Coordinates of C-alpha atoms in Angstrom, one line a residue:
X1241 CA 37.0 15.8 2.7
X1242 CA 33.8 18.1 2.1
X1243 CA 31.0 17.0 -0.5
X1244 CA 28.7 19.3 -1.7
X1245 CA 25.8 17.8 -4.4
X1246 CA 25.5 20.1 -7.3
X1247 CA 21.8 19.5 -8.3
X1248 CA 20.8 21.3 -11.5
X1249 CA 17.2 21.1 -12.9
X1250 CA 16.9 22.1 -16.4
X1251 CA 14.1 21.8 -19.2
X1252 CA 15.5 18.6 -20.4
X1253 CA 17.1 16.7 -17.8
X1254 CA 18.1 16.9 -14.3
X1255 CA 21.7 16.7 -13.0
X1256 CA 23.3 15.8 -10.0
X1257 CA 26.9 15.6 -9.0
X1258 CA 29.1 14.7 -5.7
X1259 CA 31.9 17.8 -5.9
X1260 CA 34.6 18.3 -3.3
X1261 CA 36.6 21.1 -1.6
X1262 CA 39.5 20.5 -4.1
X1263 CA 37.3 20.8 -6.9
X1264 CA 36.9 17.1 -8.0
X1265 CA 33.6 15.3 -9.3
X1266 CA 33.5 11.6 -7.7
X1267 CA 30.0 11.3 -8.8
X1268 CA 26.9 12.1 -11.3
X1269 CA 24.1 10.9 -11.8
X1270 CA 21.6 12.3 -14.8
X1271 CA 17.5 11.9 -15.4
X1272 CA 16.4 13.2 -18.7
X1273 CA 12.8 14.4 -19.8
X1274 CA 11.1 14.9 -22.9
X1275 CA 8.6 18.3 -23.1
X1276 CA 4.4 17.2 -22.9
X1277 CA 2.7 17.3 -26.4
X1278 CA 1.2 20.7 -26.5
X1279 CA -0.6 23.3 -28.8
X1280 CA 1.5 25.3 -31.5
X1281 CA 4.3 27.6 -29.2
X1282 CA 3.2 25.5 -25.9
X1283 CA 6.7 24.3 -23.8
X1284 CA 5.9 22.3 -21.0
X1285 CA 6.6 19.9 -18.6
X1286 CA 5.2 17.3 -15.9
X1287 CA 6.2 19.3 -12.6
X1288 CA 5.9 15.5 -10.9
X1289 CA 8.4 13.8 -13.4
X1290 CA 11.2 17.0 -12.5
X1291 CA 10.7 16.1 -8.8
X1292 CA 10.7 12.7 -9.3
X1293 CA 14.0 13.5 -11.6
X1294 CA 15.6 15.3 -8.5
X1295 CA 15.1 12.8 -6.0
X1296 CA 16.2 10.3 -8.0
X1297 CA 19.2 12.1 -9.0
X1298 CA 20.1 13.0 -5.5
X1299 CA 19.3 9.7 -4.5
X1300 CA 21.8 7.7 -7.0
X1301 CA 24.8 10.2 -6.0
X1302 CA 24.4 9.6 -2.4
X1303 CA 24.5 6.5 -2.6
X1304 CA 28.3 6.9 -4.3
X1305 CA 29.5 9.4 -1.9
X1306 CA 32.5 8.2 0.6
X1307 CA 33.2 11.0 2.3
X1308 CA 31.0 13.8 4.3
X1309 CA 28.5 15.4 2.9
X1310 CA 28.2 19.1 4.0
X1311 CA 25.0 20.3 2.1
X1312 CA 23.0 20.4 -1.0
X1313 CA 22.9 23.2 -3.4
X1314 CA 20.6 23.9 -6.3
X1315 CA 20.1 25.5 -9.7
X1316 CA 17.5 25.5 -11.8
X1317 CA 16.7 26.9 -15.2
X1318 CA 14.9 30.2 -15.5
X1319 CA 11.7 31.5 -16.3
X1320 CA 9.7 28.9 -15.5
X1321 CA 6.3 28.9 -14.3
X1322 CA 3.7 26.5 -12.1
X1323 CA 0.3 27.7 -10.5
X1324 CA -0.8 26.1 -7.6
X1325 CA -3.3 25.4 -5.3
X1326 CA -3.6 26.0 -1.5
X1327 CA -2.0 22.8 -0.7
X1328 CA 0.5 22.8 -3.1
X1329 CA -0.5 21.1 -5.9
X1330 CA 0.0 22.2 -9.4
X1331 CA -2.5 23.5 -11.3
X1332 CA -0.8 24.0 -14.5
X1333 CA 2.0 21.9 -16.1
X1334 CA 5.7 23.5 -15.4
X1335 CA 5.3 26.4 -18.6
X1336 CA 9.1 26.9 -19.9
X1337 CA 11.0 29.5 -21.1
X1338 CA 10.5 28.4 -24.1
X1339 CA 7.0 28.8 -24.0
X1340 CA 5.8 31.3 -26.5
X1341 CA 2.0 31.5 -25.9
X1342 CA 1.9 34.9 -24.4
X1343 CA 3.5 36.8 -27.6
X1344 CA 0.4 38.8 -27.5
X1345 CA 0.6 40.2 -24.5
X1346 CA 4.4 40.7 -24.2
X1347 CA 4.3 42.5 -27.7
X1348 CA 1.5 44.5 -25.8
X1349 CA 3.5 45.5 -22.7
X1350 CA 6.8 46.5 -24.7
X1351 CA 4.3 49.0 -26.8
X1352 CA 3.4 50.8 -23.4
X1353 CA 5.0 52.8 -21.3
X1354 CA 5.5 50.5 -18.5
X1355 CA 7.9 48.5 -20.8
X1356 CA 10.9 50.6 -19.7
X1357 CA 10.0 50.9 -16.1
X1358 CA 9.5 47.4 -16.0
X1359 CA 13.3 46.5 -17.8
X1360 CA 15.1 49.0 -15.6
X1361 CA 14.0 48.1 -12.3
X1362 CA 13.7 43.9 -12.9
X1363 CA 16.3 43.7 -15.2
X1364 CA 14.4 41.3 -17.5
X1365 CA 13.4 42.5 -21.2
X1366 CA 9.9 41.8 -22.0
X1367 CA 9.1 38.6 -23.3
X1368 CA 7.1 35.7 -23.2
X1369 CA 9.6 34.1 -21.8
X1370 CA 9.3 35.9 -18.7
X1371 CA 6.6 34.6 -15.9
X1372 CA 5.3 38.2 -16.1
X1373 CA 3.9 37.6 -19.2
X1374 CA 2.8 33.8 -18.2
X1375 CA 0.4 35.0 -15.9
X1376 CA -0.7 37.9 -18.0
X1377 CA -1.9 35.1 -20.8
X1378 CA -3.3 32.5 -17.9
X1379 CA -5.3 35.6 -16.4
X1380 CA -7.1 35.9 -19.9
X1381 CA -7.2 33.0 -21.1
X1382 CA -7.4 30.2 -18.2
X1383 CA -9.5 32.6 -15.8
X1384 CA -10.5 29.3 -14.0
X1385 CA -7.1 28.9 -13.1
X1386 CA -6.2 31.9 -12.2
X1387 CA -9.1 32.5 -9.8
X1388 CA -7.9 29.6 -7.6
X1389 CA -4.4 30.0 -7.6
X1390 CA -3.0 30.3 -4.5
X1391 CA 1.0 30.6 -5.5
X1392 CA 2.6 31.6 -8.9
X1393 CA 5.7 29.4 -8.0
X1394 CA 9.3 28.2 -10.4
X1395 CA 10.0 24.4 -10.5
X1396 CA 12.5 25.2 -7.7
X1397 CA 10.0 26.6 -5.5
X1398 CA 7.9 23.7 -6.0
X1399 CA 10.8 21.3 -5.4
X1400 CA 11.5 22.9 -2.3
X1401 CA 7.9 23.5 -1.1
X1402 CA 7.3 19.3 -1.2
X1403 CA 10.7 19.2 0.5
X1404 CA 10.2 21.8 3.6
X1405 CA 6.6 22.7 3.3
X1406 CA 7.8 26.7 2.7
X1407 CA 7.7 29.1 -0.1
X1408 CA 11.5 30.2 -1.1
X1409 CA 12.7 31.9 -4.1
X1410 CA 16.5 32.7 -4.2
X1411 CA 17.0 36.1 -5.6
X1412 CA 18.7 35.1 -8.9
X1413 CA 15.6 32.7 -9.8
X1414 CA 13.6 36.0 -8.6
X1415 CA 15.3 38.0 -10.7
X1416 CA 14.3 36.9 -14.2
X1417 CA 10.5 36.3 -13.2
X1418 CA 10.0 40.2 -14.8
X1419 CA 8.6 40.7 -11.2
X1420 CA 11.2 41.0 -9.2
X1421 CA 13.1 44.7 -8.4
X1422 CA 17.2 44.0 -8.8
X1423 CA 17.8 47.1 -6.4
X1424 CA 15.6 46.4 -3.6
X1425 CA 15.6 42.8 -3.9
X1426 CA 11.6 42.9 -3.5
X1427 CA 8.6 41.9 -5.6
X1428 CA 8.3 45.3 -8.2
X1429 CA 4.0 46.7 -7.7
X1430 CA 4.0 48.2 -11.3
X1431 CA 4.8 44.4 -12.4
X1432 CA 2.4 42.8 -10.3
X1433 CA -0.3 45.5 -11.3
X1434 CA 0.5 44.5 -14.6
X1435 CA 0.5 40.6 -14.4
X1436 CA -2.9 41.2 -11.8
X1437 CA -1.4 39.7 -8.9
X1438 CA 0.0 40.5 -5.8
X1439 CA 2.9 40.0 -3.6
X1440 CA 1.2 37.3 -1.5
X1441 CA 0.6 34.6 -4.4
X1442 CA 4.5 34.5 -5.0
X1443 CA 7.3 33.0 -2.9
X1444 CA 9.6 35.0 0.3
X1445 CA 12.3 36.1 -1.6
X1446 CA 15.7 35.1 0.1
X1447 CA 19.3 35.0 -0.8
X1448 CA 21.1 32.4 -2.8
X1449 CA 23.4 31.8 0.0
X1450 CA 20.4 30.7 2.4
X1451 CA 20.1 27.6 4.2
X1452 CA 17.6 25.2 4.9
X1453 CA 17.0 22.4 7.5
X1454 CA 14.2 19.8 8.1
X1455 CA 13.8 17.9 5.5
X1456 CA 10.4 15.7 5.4
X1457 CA 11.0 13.0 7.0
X1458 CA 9.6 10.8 4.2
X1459 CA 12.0 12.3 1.7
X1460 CA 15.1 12.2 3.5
X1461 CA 14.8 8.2 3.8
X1462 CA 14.3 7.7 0.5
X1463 CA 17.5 9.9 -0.2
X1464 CA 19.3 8.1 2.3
X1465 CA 20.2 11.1 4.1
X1466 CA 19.7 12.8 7.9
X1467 CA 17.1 15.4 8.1
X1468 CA 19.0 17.9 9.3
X1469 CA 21.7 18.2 6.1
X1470 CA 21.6 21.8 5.2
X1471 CA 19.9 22.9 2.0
X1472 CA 21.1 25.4 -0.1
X1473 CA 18.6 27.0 -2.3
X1474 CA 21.6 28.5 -4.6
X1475 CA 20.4 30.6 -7.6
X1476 CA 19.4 30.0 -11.8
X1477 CA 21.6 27.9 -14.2
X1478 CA 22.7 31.0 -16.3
X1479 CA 23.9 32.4 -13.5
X1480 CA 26.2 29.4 -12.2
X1481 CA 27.5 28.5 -15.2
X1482 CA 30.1 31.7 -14.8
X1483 CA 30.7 30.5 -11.5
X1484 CA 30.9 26.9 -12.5
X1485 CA 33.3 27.5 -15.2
X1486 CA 35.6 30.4 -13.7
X1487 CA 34.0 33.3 -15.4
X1488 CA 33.9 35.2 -12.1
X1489 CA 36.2 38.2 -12.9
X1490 CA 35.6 41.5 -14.5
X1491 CA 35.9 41.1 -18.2
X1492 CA 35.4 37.3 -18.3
X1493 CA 32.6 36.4 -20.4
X1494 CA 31.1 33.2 -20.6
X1495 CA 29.8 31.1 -23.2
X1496 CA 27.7 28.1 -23.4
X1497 CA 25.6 26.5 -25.8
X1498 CA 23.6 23.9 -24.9
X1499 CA 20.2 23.3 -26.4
X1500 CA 19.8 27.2 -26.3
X1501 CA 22.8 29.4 -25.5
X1502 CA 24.3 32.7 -24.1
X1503 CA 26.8 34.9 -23.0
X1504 CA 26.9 36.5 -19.8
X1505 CA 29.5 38.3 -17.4
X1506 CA 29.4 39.6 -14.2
X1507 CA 29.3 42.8 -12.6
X1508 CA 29.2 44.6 -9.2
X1509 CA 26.0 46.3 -10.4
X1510 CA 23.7 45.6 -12.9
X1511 CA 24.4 47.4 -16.2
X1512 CA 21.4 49.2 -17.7
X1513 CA 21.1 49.2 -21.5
X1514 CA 18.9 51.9 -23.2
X1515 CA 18.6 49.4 -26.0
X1516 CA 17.3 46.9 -23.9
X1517 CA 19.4 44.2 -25.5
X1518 CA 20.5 42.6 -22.0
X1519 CA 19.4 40.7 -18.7
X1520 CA 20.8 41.6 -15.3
X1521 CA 20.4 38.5 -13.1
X1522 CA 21.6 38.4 -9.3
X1523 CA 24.0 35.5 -8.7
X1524 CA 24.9 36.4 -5.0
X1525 CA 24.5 39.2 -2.6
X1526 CA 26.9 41.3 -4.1
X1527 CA 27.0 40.2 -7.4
X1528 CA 25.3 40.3 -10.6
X1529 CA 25.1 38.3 -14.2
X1530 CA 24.3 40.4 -17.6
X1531 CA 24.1 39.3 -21.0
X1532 CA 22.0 37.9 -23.0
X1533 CA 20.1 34.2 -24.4
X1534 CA 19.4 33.0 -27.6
X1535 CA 16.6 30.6 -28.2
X1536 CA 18.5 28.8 -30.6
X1537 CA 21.3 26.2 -30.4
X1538 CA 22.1 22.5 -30.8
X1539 CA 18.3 22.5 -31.1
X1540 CA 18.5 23.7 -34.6
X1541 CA 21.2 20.8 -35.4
X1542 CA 18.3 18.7 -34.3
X1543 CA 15.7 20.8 -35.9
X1544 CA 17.6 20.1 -39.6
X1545 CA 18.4 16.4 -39.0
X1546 CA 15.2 15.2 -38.2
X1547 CA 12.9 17.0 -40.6
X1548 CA 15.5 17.9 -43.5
X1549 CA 18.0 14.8 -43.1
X1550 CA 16.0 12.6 -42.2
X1551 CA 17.7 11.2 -39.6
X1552 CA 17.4 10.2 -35.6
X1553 CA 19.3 12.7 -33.7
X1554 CA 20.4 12.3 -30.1
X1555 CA 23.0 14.9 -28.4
X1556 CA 26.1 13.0 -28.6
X1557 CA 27.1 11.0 -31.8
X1558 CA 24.9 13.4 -33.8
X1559 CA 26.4 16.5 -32.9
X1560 CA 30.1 15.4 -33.8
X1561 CA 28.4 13.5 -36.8
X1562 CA 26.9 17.4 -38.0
X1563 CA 29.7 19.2 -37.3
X1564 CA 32.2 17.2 -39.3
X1565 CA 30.1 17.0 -42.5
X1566 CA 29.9 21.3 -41.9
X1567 CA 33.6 21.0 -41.6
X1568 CA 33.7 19.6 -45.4
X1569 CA 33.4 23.5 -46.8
X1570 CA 35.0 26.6 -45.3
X1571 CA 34.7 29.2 -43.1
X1572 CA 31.6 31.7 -44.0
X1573 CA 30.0 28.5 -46.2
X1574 CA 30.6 30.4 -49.4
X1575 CA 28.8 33.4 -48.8
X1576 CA 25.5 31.5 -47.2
X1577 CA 24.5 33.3 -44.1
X1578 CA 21.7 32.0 -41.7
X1579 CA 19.8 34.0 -39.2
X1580 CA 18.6 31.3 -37.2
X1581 CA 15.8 32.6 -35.0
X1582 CA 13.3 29.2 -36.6
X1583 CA 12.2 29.2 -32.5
X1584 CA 11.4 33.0 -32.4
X1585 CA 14.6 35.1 -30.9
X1586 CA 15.7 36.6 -27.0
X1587 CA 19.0 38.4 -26.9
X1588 CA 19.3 40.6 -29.1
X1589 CA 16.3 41.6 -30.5
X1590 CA 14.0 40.2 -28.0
X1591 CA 11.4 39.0 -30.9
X1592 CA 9.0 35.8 -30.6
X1593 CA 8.2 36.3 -33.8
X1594 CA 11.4 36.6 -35.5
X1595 CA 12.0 33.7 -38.3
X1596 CA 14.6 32.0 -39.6
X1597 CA 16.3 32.8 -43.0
X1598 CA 19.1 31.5 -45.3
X1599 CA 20.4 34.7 -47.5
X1600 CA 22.9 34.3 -50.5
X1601 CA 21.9 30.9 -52.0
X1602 CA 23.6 29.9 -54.9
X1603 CA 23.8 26.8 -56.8
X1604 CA 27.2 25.5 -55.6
X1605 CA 25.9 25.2 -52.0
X1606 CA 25.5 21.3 -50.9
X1607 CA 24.1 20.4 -48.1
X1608 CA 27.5 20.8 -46.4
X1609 CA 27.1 25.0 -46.9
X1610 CA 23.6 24.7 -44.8
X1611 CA 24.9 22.4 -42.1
X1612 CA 27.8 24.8 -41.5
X1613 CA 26.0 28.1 -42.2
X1614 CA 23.7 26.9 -39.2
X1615 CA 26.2 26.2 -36.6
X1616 CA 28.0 29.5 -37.8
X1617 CA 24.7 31.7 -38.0
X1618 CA 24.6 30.7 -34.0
X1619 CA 27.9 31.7 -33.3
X1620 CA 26.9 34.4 -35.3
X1621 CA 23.9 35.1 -32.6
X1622 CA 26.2 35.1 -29.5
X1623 CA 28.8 37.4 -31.1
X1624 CA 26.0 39.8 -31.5
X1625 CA 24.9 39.3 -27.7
X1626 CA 28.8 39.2 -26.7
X1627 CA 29.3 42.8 -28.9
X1628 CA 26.2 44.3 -26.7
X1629 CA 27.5 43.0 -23.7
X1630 CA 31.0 44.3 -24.2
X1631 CA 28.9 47.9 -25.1
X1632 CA 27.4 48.1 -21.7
X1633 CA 29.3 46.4 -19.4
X1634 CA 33.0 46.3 -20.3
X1635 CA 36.0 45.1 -22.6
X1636 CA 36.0 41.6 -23.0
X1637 CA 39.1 40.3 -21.9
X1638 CA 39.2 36.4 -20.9
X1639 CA 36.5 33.9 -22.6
X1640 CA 35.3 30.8 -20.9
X1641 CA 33.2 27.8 -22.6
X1642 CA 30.5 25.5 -21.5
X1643 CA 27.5 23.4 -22.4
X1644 CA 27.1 20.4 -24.7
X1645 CA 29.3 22.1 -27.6
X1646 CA 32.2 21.8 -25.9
X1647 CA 32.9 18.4 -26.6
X1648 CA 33.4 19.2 -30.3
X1649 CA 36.9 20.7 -30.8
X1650 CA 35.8 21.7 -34.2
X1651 CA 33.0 24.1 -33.2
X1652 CA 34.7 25.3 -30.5
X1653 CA 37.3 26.3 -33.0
X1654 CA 35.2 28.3 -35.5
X1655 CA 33.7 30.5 -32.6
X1656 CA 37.3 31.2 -31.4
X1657 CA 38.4 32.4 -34.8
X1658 CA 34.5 34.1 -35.0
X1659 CA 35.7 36.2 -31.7
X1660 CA 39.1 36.6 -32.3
X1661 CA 40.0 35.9 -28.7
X1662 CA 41.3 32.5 -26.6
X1663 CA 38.7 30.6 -25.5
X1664 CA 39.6 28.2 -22.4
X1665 CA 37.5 24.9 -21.7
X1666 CA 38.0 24.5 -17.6
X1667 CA 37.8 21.1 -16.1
X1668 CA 34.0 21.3 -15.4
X1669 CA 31.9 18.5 -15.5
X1670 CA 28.9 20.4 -16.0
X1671 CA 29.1 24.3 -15.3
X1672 CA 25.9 25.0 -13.7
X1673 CA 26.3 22.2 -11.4
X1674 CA 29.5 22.8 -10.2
X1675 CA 28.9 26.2 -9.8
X1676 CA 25.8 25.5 -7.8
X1677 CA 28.2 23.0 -5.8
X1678 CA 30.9 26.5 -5.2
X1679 CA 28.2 28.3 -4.1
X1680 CA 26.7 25.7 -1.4
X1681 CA 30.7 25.7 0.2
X1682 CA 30.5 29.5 -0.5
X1683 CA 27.0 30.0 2.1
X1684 CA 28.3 27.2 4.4
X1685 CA 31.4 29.0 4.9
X1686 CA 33.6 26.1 4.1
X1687 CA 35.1 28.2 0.7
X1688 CA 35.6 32.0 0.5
X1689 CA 34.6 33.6 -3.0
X1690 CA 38.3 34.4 -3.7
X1691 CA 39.4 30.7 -3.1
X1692 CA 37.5 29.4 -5.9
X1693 CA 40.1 29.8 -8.3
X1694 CA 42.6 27.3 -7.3
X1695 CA 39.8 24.5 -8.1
X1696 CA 40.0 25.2 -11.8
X1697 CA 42.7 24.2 -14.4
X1698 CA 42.2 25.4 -17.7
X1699 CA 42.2 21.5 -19.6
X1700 CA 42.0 23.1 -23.4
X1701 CA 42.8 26.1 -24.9
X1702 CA 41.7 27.5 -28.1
X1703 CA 43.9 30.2 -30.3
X1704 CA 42.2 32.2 -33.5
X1705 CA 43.5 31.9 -36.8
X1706 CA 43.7 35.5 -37.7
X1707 CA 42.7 35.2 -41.4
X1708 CA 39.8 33.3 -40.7
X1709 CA 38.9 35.9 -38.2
X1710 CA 39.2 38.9 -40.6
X1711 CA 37.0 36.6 -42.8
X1712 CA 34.5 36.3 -40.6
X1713 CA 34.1 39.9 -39.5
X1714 CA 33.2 40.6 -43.2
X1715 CA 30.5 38.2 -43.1
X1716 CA 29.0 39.3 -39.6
X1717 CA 28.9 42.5 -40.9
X1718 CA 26.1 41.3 -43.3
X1719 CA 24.3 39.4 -40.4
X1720 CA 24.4 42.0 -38.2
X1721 CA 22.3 44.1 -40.4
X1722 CA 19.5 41.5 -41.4
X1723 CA 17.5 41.7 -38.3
X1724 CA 16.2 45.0 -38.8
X1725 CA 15.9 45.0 -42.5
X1726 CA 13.4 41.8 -42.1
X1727 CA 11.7 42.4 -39.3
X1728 CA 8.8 44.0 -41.1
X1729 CA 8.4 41.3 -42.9
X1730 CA 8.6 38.7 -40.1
X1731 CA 5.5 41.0 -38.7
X1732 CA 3.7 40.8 -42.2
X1733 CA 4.2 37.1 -42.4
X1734 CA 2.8 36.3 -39.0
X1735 CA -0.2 38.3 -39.5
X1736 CA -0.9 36.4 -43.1
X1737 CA -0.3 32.9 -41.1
X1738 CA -3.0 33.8 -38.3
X1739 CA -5.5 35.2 -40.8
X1740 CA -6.2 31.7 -41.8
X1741 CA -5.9 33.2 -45.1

């Protein structure tokens, strides 16, 4: 039987997993990381602890594996960025996409009128999210840097430069760098003009299907593997998470929340959206991802245990833990509403400096009615992503979960009756991994794209309660709207804070 490893780096941990042709996991094998200590709306990481993650990741699951192993594939989170030197070595710590340091200049670049040029042909709203606007800030700001840089480069890149001594970036990573053209699959000049760089100080674009031999020598015995195993370079996490949990088909939409979350579905062509609310991501040579992320998920259950609780949290026991003390009052938390953009905002709005806010306080709420008006102001958050996605794309017609919520039945429950649709948990380990598993079989020609299907068995699925549903329409209503009556004042309020005043 075929083994493909599913390695996916993220921006807190690093997964591995041994998957077959029949679509079984035999093996995993996890690293986590914690982000470096940085200045206020700094996200980074040590680029040499995420390699040393992946190798030791890799190396654990081969060391399980019974049968042959046919490749490895990859994802890897998005918007990430790492400047480097002529050999190589980074200059700069990995700078997430959670990195918020270049507001300025994003807020800059969406007032001009390159901001429209930019979204339609990359597919990436402006943000400083978005490598684009990475290098805009290190060009002004670290000039030192900048000078010497001889790559701008993704932690994948970076992983597979140490590993094969090229520069490769698979279209789909391309494609949310804000630098990248979706049509022509080729670095966009008005971007690079904009960010100050050219075309030779990023990576050879190449397709998520393409494959790699010649490992270093060095690496491949630590791995305990031949040189010659075939690389996949695969494509981003958001991306394989519809492939990894069956969301392949038009109107399927997924759904994860992790730390973050989002909603994306694929197309046959991206799907342009005046409004810019949306992303359009390549996952494959003839496919593409849109939809939409929000900053803010199980990182807000954190966010209120630790510094309003007063407790430890760690994802696991604490999640179940929050969710059943939310579960203590109903649906819509008696009329307390939270917009929960406390770590700035993506999808919809596209806002850095968007806040958090609990509207309709009243003195009957506990602490119950704030625990369960969070996790319901984030389901609240992908609704609105799903409703703009369903606006440009198409009718929503099959939901699929994934990410760390899904092992609470609860939550999982209250966005079913939120959407007023079934939502199906497939027998996926982890989505991204598996689908970056799919995909290696996929470019190795040992699975065709419309044989994926049998691998999946739907284990759970969820049903809305009508009433609850029709109850929770009213109150979106009332979210949907807050947005744009308090963004003003989100404006005012950052200006007062960086007066000093």
């Amino acid at each position: 039987m075929h083994v493909i490893i599913g390695v996916d780096i993220g921006t807190s941990g690093t997964k591995a997993i041994a998957f077959t042709s029949s679509g079984s996991v035999t093996g995993n094998a996890y690293v986590s990381y914690n982000p470096l200590i940085g200045a206020p709306g700094y996200h980074e990481l040590d680029p040499e602890t995420l390699f040393n993650a992946v190798m030791t990741c890799i190396e654990q699951v081969v060391k399980g594996v019974s049968g042959n192993i046919a490749g490895i594939s990859f994802s890897a989170a998005m918007h990430s960025l790492i400047a480097v030197d002529v050999n190589g070595e980074p200059l700069t710590n990995v700078i997430t996409w959670a990195d918020a340091r270049s507001v300025e200049y994003a807020e800059a670049l969406k007032q001009s009128p390159a901001d429209k040029d930019i979204y339609r042909h990359t597919g990436t709203p402006v943000h400083p999210m978005s490598p684009l606007c990475k290098i805009m800030w290190l060009r002004n700001n670290q000039s030192h840097i900048f000078a010497v840089t001889h790559k701008f480069v993704s932690i994948k890149e970076f992983i597979f430069y140490r590993f094969f001594n090229q520069y490769l970036v698979d279209h789909s990573i391309a494609s949310a760098t804000g630098l990248f053209d979706i049509y022509t699959k080729t670095w966009y000049a008005p971007a690079l003009q904009a960010a100050g760089i050219n075309s030779d100080q990023l990576s050879e674009p190449v397709s998520p299907n393409y494959i790699i031999k010649g490992l270093e020598a060095k690496y491949a015995k630590q791995l305990g593997i031949d040189v010659a195993i075939p690389f996949v370079i695969g494509a981003s996490d958001g991306c394989l998470a519809n492939l990894g949990s069956n969301a392949t088909r038009p109107g399927d939409l997924s759904v994860t929340i992790g730390t973050s979350g989002a909603v994306r579905m694929i197309a046959s062509k991206p799907a342009y959206d005046k409004q810019e609310r949306i992303f359009n991501y390549i996952l494959t040579d003839e496919l593409y991802v849109s939809g939409g992320a929000i900053n803010n998920g199980v990182v807000l259950l954190k966010w209120y245990t630790e510094h309003f609780l007063k407790k430890p949290f760690s994802s696991g026991g604490d999640l179940s833990w929050f969710v059943q003390q939310a579960d203590q009052v109903p649906a819509g938390a008696d009329g307390l509403l939270f917009l929960p953009y406390i770590l700035g905002e993506r999808a919809p709005v596209w806002d850095a400096t968007a806040k958090g806010v609990f509207i309709g306080v009243h003195s009957g709420h506990t602490q119950a009615h704030f625990m369960r008006a969070i996790i319901e102001g984030i389901n609240y958050a992908l609704y609105q992503v799903a409703a703009s996605v369903q606006e440009t794309v198409g009718t929503i017609q099959h939901i699929y979960a994934s990410g760390g919520f899904i092992n609470s039945p609860l939550w999982l429950q209250w966005l079913t009756d939120l959407f007023g649709k079934e939502i199906n948990l497939i027998n996926s380990d982890d989505a991204s991994s598996v689908g970056a598993a799919i995909l290696g079989f996929q470019a190795l020609g040992i699975m065709q794209p419309n044989e994926t299907t049998r691998i999946f068995h739907i284990q759970q699925q969820y049903n809305p309660n009508v009433t609850l549903h029709a109850r929770y329409q009213q109150y979106y209503k009332v979210y949907a709207g807050l947005y744009n009556k308090l963004k003003d004042d989100f404006q005012a309020l950052n200006n007062i804070r960086g007066s000093g005043l």
